[in-house]
Amino acid sequence: MAGAIEPKGDEDGREADRMGAWEMGGHRGGIPGKKCGTIILSAEELGNCRDVATMQFCANKLDKKDFFGKSDPFMVFYRSNEDGTFTICHKTEVVKNTLNPVWQAFSIPVRALCNGDYDRTIKVEVYDWDRDGSHDFIGEFTTSYRELARGQSQFNVYEVSDRRLVTLLSFTVESEYTFLDYIKGGHMPLRCFARAQLPAGLCDPSLSPSGNPSQSTSLHYMNPYQLNAYAMALKAVGEIIQDYDSDKMFPALGFGAKIPPDGHVSHEFPLNGNADNPYCSGIEGILEAYHKSLKTVQLYGPTNFAPVVNHVARYATTEQDGSQYFVLLIITDGVISDMAQTKEAIVNAAKLPMSIIIVGVGQAEFDAMVELDGDDIRISSRGKVAERDIVQFVPFRDYIDRTGNHVLSMARLAKDVLAEIPDQFISYMKGRGIKPNPAPPAYTPTGPTLQTQI
């Protein structure tokens, strides 16, 4: 649904009190003794158009509106509604101190521009920007999607006032593909890598929240009656993402342990002990390998993330045609010893077909994991910003019943774990110009039809 909120003032034209009443579904309230306006909500069903238009404009000889300069022009685009009103759908940037601006190209869904109705009126207003918000009106023109789709031509030169012209420089349109389009086209065997942090701490695992698995205070505690925190998180999250892996064979790696027979410290060792074939069959296979590894390795720090990120990146480097997309699942208590190296690894991996899901277990602070997530500030390393956001962090404790009975809100967990994967996948495919294959034809059964007479 597309909608608009329209505040209305008093009948005499004065602006209504901002704390005034609002009207919806016939209900009316307000503040006694004050003249109140109304807020009218209007909605319109969106069309099924998935095209995205990209266009660029320039203008010539606009009015000079500033006393000490020229003008600071910008444009405002309005979609017309079914009831004849207009709704803002885009504003360009302000180009400072010029009468001949060239605005940057911008992209907008066709649904937002005209709701898929190619002949619907699009109104464009041109203003001179003022710091106090009282922007000066320069002029306006109307057009339609059908006219704009003609591209740069005599039909797309518009007069906004006396001989003041706005010109369309370019216009392109492309379909906006969805995650499902790629799945239908067979692009989507996800390759999932599971990684469990076996220690955290500097040298002595007993100093760590993960700790010694023989002690009940450890997150790795091998309780014969219930899964520990790591196993529970691995099972819950793994069962969500495994259905997107075509063969359900997962390379499962551990990090931060002394490995037999020589006791060297490793940050990317196979949980099943087989360096030539680290694949485990399904989530149950990973859990079995995890429990066996707790009996054969000695937990040991430091806790380095970068080696396993680079490990998966090496796989992804060989599969950049869109046929494979890699997902690394990291289960951790939040301690990290190589933050700078991990940031660099993630920045480099952002160019590859891969995503990283980090699941935090335990009650520690996860500030470092939130930073790696990069939702607020895109992760960077050595002055280089990641091309895409590829990390999703989920604190597992938020999905465990507060009474301590470990009942999970699986629906909410599934939603949050997978929340960013589709957009991350699409951003890679779109950035590489990879379109989904045509979906195969629907299956039609052959052979004689069985008829039953009653």
XYZ file of C-alpha atoms in Angstrom:
454
model
C 0.000 0.000 0.000
C 1.126 3.512 -0.709
C -0.169 6.259 1.524
C 0.065 9.844 2.575
C -0.653 11.809 5.730
C -2.234 15.160 5.111
C -2.516 17.580 8.053
C -5.346 20.073 7.730
C -5.666 23.454 9.371
C -8.587 25.568 10.492
C -11.220 26.659 8.062
C -9.859 30.219 8.092
C -6.569 28.936 6.637
C -4.427 29.282 9.742
C -2.080 26.465 10.610
C -3.589 24.016 13.058
C -2.033 23.469 16.458
C 0.563 20.703 16.072
C -0.801 18.909 19.156
C -4.299 18.990 17.709
C -6.757 16.231 17.127
C -6.695 13.777 14.294
C -9.486 11.991 12.580
C -9.605 8.397 11.500
C -12.530 6.084 10.896
C -15.003 8.670 12.158
C -13.405 9.026 15.604
C -12.667 12.592 16.615
C -10.890 13.808 19.701
C -8.909 16.850 20.663
C -7.847 19.212 23.392
C -10.689 21.154 24.995
C -10.487 24.855 24.350
C -8.120 24.592 21.390
C -8.817 24.797 17.706
C -7.546 21.523 16.311
C -6.863 20.283 12.820
C -7.248 16.795 11.423
C -4.892 14.241 9.926
C -6.348 12.387 6.989
C -4.752 9.073 6.022
C -5.144 8.114 2.388
C -3.959 4.860 0.843
C -3.722 3.302 -2.574
C -3.020 -0.278 -3.550
C 0.409 -0.630 -5.137
C 0.743 -2.059 -8.611
C 2.809 -5.151 -9.294
C 5.464 -3.293 -11.310
C 9.009 -4.168 -10.204
C 10.918 -1.880 -12.573
C 13.377 0.710 -11.309
C 13.973 3.871 -13.336
C 17.278 5.761 -13.285
C 17.306 9.306 -14.634
C 19.355 12.479 -14.665
C 18.367 16.106 -15.249
C 20.036 19.449 -15.841
C 18.683 23.010 -16.113
C 19.660 26.178 -17.936
C 19.325 29.857 -17.083
C 17.254 29.435 -13.933
C 16.114 32.509 -12.016
C 18.637 34.198 -9.741
C 17.071 34.111 -6.293
C 19.959 34.838 -3.903
C 20.920 38.466 -3.236
C 24.641 37.804 -2.890
C 24.880 34.801 -5.197
C 22.986 32.961 -7.876
C 20.656 30.131 -6.818
C 20.969 26.809 -5.015
C 18.472 24.770 -7.055
C 16.910 21.426 -6.296
C 13.921 19.513 -7.693
C 10.965 17.860 -5.988
C 9.059 15.054 -7.759
C 5.407 14.327 -6.976
C 3.331 11.274 -7.801
C -0.303 12.006 -8.524
C -2.830 10.000 -6.518
C -6.155 8.535 -7.558
C -8.012 11.355 -5.811
C -6.132 14.059 -7.736
C -3.754 15.012 -4.917
C 0.034 14.773 -5.108
C 2.564 12.996 -2.889
C 6.298 13.708 -2.781
C 8.234 10.715 -4.050
C 11.740 12.126 -4.546
C 13.939 15.147 -3.866
C 17.200 15.767 -5.665
C 20.293 17.082 -3.968
C 20.930 20.824 -3.811
C 23.447 22.160 -6.333
C 25.014 25.260 -4.795
C 25.441 28.689 -6.404
C 24.550 28.065 -10.053
C 21.851 28.883 -12.590
C 22.830 25.885 -14.743
C 22.737 22.881 -12.396
C 23.457 19.295 -13.372
C 21.862 17.023 -10.784
C 23.190 13.578 -10.011
C 21.439 10.600 -11.551
C 18.993 8.909 -9.167
C 17.044 5.679 -9.131
C 13.436 5.277 -8.066
C 10.998 2.340 -8.216
C 8.392 2.882 -10.920
C 5.741 2.027 -8.336
C 6.846 5.016 -6.271
C 6.945 7.293 -9.303
C 3.593 6.450 -10.894
C 2.384 3.161 -9.361
C 2.976 1.420 -12.690
C 0.542 3.726 -14.540
C 2.693 5.049 -17.380
C 0.295 7.865 -18.243
C -0.247 9.158 -14.719
C 0.833 12.764 -14.187
C 4.203 13.385 -12.558
C 4.684 16.916 -11.250
C 8.149 18.402 -10.788
C 8.841 21.623 -8.893
C 12.129 23.513 -8.904
C 13.214 25.511 -5.843
C 16.093 27.652 -4.677
C 17.292 26.260 -1.357
C 17.398 28.585 1.671
C 18.982 27.714 4.986
C 15.906 28.735 6.985
C 13.670 26.356 5.033
C 11.727 29.074 3.202
C 12.815 27.795 -0.205
C 12.053 30.083 -3.150
C 9.845 28.671 -5.883
C 11.483 28.846 -9.333
C 8.982 26.970 -11.482
C 7.341 23.653 -12.277
C 6.403 21.293 -15.074
C 4.429 18.087 -15.527
C 5.295 14.944 -17.399
C 4.586 11.208 -17.275
C 6.548 7.999 -17.156
C 5.724 7.353 -20.803
C 7.224 10.703 -21.781
C 10.324 10.235 -19.623
C 10.874 6.768 -21.106
C 11.572 8.406 -24.470
C 14.912 9.427 -23.005
C 16.906 12.453 -24.052
C 14.903 14.133 -26.815
C 12.987 17.264 -27.713
C 10.010 15.831 -25.842
C 11.891 15.932 -22.557
C 12.897 19.588 -22.478
C 10.592 21.424 -20.094
C 10.023 25.121 -19.531
C 9.640 25.851 -15.826
C 9.243 29.629 -16.267
C 9.951 32.186 -18.970
C 12.677 30.483 -21.068
C 14.010 28.647 -18.000
C 14.553 25.052 -19.120
C 14.948 21.680 -17.423
C 16.281 18.879 -19.623
C 16.282 15.126 -19.165
C 19.840 13.934 -19.827
C 19.339 10.190 -19.514
C 16.708 7.605 -18.636
C 17.110 3.863 -18.162
C 14.915 1.207 -16.605
C 15.679 -2.251 -15.305
C 13.765 -4.925 -13.456
C 14.299 -5.243 -9.716
C 14.823 -8.946 -9.144
C 13.955 -10.620 -5.878
C 15.635 -13.350 -3.868
C 12.883 -15.715 -5.008
C 13.581 -14.957 -8.687
C 17.121 -16.261 -8.267
C 15.992 -19.330 -6.355
C 13.466 -20.166 -9.081
C 16.186 -19.730 -11.690
C 18.447 -22.250 -9.955
C 21.087 -19.730 -8.859
C 20.829 -20.497 -5.193
C 22.783 -23.415 -3.870
C 24.064 -21.725 -0.731
C 27.316 -23.169 0.559
C 27.171 -22.958 4.339
C 30.248 -23.104 6.558
C 29.865 -23.660 10.294
C 32.473 -22.374 12.684
C 32.417 -22.853 16.449
C 34.657 -20.858 18.768
C 36.133 -23.421 21.064
C 37.845 -21.082 23.499
C 37.988 -17.459 24.311
C 40.608 -15.980 26.535
C 44.324 -15.598 26.283
C 45.970 -18.865 27.186
C 44.101 -20.639 29.940
C 40.594 -21.663 28.794
C 39.422 -21.700 32.389
C 39.682 -17.882 32.294
C 37.167 -17.732 29.491
C 33.363 -17.722 29.475
C 33.685 -20.681 27.111
C 35.994 -22.315 29.631
C 36.810 -25.935 30.320
C 34.065 -28.216 28.909
C 34.281 -30.452 31.983
C 33.110 -27.609 34.225
C 29.430 -26.702 34.505
C 30.218 -22.968 34.234
C 31.580 -23.435 30.715
C 29.476 -22.613 27.658
C 30.958 -25.839 26.229
C 29.923 -27.933 29.237
C 29.114 -31.457 28.079
C 25.887 -31.996 29.982
C 24.572 -35.521 29.359
C 20.974 -34.336 29.715
C 20.788 -31.210 27.539
C 22.660 -29.315 24.864
C 25.148 -26.676 25.926
C 24.878 -23.072 24.738
C 27.052 -23.613 21.670
C 25.294 -26.797 20.589
C 21.864 -25.261 21.133
C 22.757 -22.208 19.051
C 24.323 -24.356 16.339
C 21.298 -26.622 16.147
C 18.728 -23.823 16.181
C 20.424 -21.576 13.636
C 21.769 -24.452 11.546
C 18.324 -25.940 11.085
C 17.172 -22.589 9.736
C 19.874 -22.118 7.123
C 20.491 -25.756 6.131
C 17.435 -25.843 3.880
C 19.139 -23.319 1.600
C 22.145 -25.614 1.073
C 21.690 -27.967 -1.851
C 23.463 -31.053 -0.492
C 23.473 -30.275 3.256
C 27.151 -31.151 3.487
C 28.827 -28.528 5.674
C 32.531 -27.841 6.191
C 32.688 -27.389 9.982
C 35.686 -25.640 11.475
C 36.843 -24.896 14.995
C 39.226 -22.169 16.074
C 41.348 -21.572 19.123
C 42.640 -24.957 20.264
C 45.758 -27.089 20.515
C 45.452 -29.857 17.962
C 46.846 -33.392 18.302
C 49.264 -34.967 17.806
C 51.803 -32.135 18.216
C 49.603 -29.694 20.157
C 49.987 -26.731 17.778
C 47.451 -23.895 18.107
C 45.015 -23.665 15.195
C 42.328 -21.168 14.221
C 40.784 -23.134 11.351
C 40.850 -26.848 12.094
C 38.197 -29.371 10.934
C 35.867 -30.386 13.739
C 35.737 -33.948 12.390
C 39.539 -34.169 12.455
C 39.776 -34.815 8.708
C 41.702 -32.010 7.021
C 41.152 -33.572 3.572
C 37.389 -33.802 4.008
C 36.025 -31.419 6.676
C 32.423 -31.881 5.492
C 29.756 -33.026 7.934
C 26.380 -34.414 6.936
C 23.661 -32.076 8.121
C 23.428 -30.287 11.435
C 23.478 -33.571 13.347
C 26.800 -34.400 11.693
C 28.223 -31.043 12.811
C 27.010 -31.581 16.380
C 28.581 -35.055 16.447
C 31.903 -33.674 15.179
C 31.746 -30.817 17.677
C 31.232 -33.118 20.653
C 34.056 -35.408 19.509
C 36.418 -32.468 19.073
C 35.816 -31.355 22.683
C 37.293 -34.700 23.774
C 40.342 -34.587 21.513
C 41.562 -30.966 21.443
C 42.726 -28.624 24.198
C 40.944 -25.291 24.228
C 43.453 -22.501 23.810
C 43.569 -18.816 22.890
C 43.891 -16.295 21.429
C 40.591 -15.993 19.575
C 41.181 -15.040 15.939
C 38.343 -14.629 13.456
C 40.322 -13.546 10.382
C 41.769 -16.988 9.444
C 38.382 -18.639 8.950
C 36.894 -15.592 7.173
C 39.813 -15.789 4.760
C 39.348 -19.567 4.561
C 35.785 -19.192 3.232
C 36.817 -16.236 1.057
C 39.259 -18.505 -0.775
C 36.347 -20.756 -1.732
C 34.221 -17.786 -2.786
C 37.019 -16.371 -4.944
C 36.707 -19.359 -7.283
C 32.911 -19.036 -7.669
C 32.044 -15.479 -8.689
C 29.642 -16.218 -11.566
C 26.533 -16.339 -9.356
C 26.252 -20.125 -9.354
C 27.334 -20.365 -5.698
C 26.873 -18.097 -2.682
C 28.702 -18.814 0.563
C 27.402 -18.296 4.104
C 29.761 -18.503 7.068
C 28.083 -19.177 10.420
C 30.258 -18.158 13.384
C 29.198 -19.063 16.916
C 31.137 -17.105 19.526
C 31.068 -15.804 23.080
C 32.085 -12.394 21.738
C 35.794 -12.326 22.566
C 38.024 -11.457 19.604
C 41.800 -11.031 19.570
C 42.374 -9.874 15.969
C 39.799 -7.138 15.405
C 41.907 -5.173 12.915
C 42.738 -8.268 10.839
C 39.102 -9.414 10.934
C 37.900 -6.032 9.683
C 40.367 -6.226 6.816
C 39.236 -9.773 5.991
C 35.570 -8.706 5.965
C 36.276 -5.658 3.777
C 38.034 -7.933 1.276
C 35.270 -10.552 1.488
C 32.583 -7.945 0.762
C 33.611 -8.118 -2.905
C 32.914 -11.858 -3.003
C 29.703 -13.943 -3.068
C 29.551 -14.537 0.669
C 27.791 -13.468 3.855
C 28.660 -13.959 7.515
C 26.188 -14.745 10.289
C 27.596 -14.264 13.796
C 25.634 -15.792 16.676
C 26.671 -14.647 20.138
C 26.211 -17.076 23.043
C 26.476 -16.327 26.733
C 25.898 -13.168 28.736
C 28.981 -11.162 27.735
C 28.883 -7.791 26.019
C 28.971 -8.077 22.240
C 30.139 -4.579 21.323
C 32.818 -5.897 18.979
C 30.294 -8.109 17.178
C 27.887 -5.190 16.776
C 30.741 -3.195 15.251
C 31.455 -5.994 12.778
C 27.747 -6.090 11.878
C 28.114 -2.603 10.441
C 24.424 -1.682 10.412
C 25.096 1.761 11.879
C 28.541 2.426 10.424
C 29.779 0.431 7.414
C 32.914 -1.485 8.390
C 36.236 -0.196 7.040
C 39.919 -1.084 7.167
C 42.940 1.045 6.319
C 40.722 3.754 4.880
C 38.832 1.323 2.626
C 35.097 0.917 3.220
C 33.425 -2.452 2.629
C 31.675 -2.614 -0.730
C 28.645 -4.303 0.850
C 27.304 -5.034 4.315
C 27.832 -8.806 4.579
C 27.647 -9.414 8.346
C 24.548 -10.158 10.425
C 24.935 -10.428 14.210
C 22.331 -12.145 16.389
C 22.623 -12.459 20.208
C 21.240 -15.917 20.923
C 20.178 -15.063 24.484
C 17.437 -12.801 23.113
C 15.587 -15.879 21.849
C 15.718 -18.031 24.981
C 12.780 -18.098 27.362
C 13.537 -15.893 30.378
C 12.436 -18.590 32.807
C 15.530 -20.561 31.848
C 13.818 -23.540 30.255
C 15.573 -22.873 26.919
C 12.421 -22.727 24.879
C 13.312 -20.833 21.744
C 11.221 -18.393 19.808
C 12.111 -20.143 16.577
C 9.995 -17.981 14.297
C 11.624 -14.784 15.542
C 15.083 -16.359 15.462
C 14.584 -17.531 11.882
C 13.394 -14.078 10.843
C 16.368 -12.279 12.372
C 19.007 -14.786 11.246
C 17.851 -14.577 7.629
C 16.874 -10.904 7.728
C 19.822 -9.595 5.741
C 20.875 -12.588 3.618
C 18.449 -11.930 0.705
C 19.458 -8.265 0.362
C 23.140 -9.130 0.710
C 22.790 -11.783 -1.976
C 20.897 -9.458 -4.324
C 23.403 -6.643 -3.782
C 26.196 -8.955 -4.955
C 24.275 -10.191 -8.002
C 23.139 -6.709 -8.980
C 26.625 -5.261 -8.505
C 28.003 -7.892 -10.891
C 25.179 -7.546 -13.390
C 24.088 -11.168 -12.865
C 20.425 -11.676 -13.699
C 18.370 -14.706 -12.634
C 17.961 -17.549 -15.060
C 14.448 -18.098 -16.430
C 12.395 -20.269 -14.124
C 11.876 -23.801 -15.486
C 8.390 -24.561 -16.815
C 5.849 -25.866 -14.346
C 5.750 -29.629 -14.074
C 2.969 -31.211 -16.095
C 2.237 -34.885 -15.348
C 2.234 -37.200 -18.361
C 0.454 -40.433 -19.042
C -3.167 -41.469 -18.842
C -5.439 -39.561 -16.504
C -7.104 -41.669 -13.826
C -10.850 -41.115 -13.849
C -13.173 -42.334 -11.169
C -16.894 -42.683 -11.766
C -19.137 -42.268 -8.755
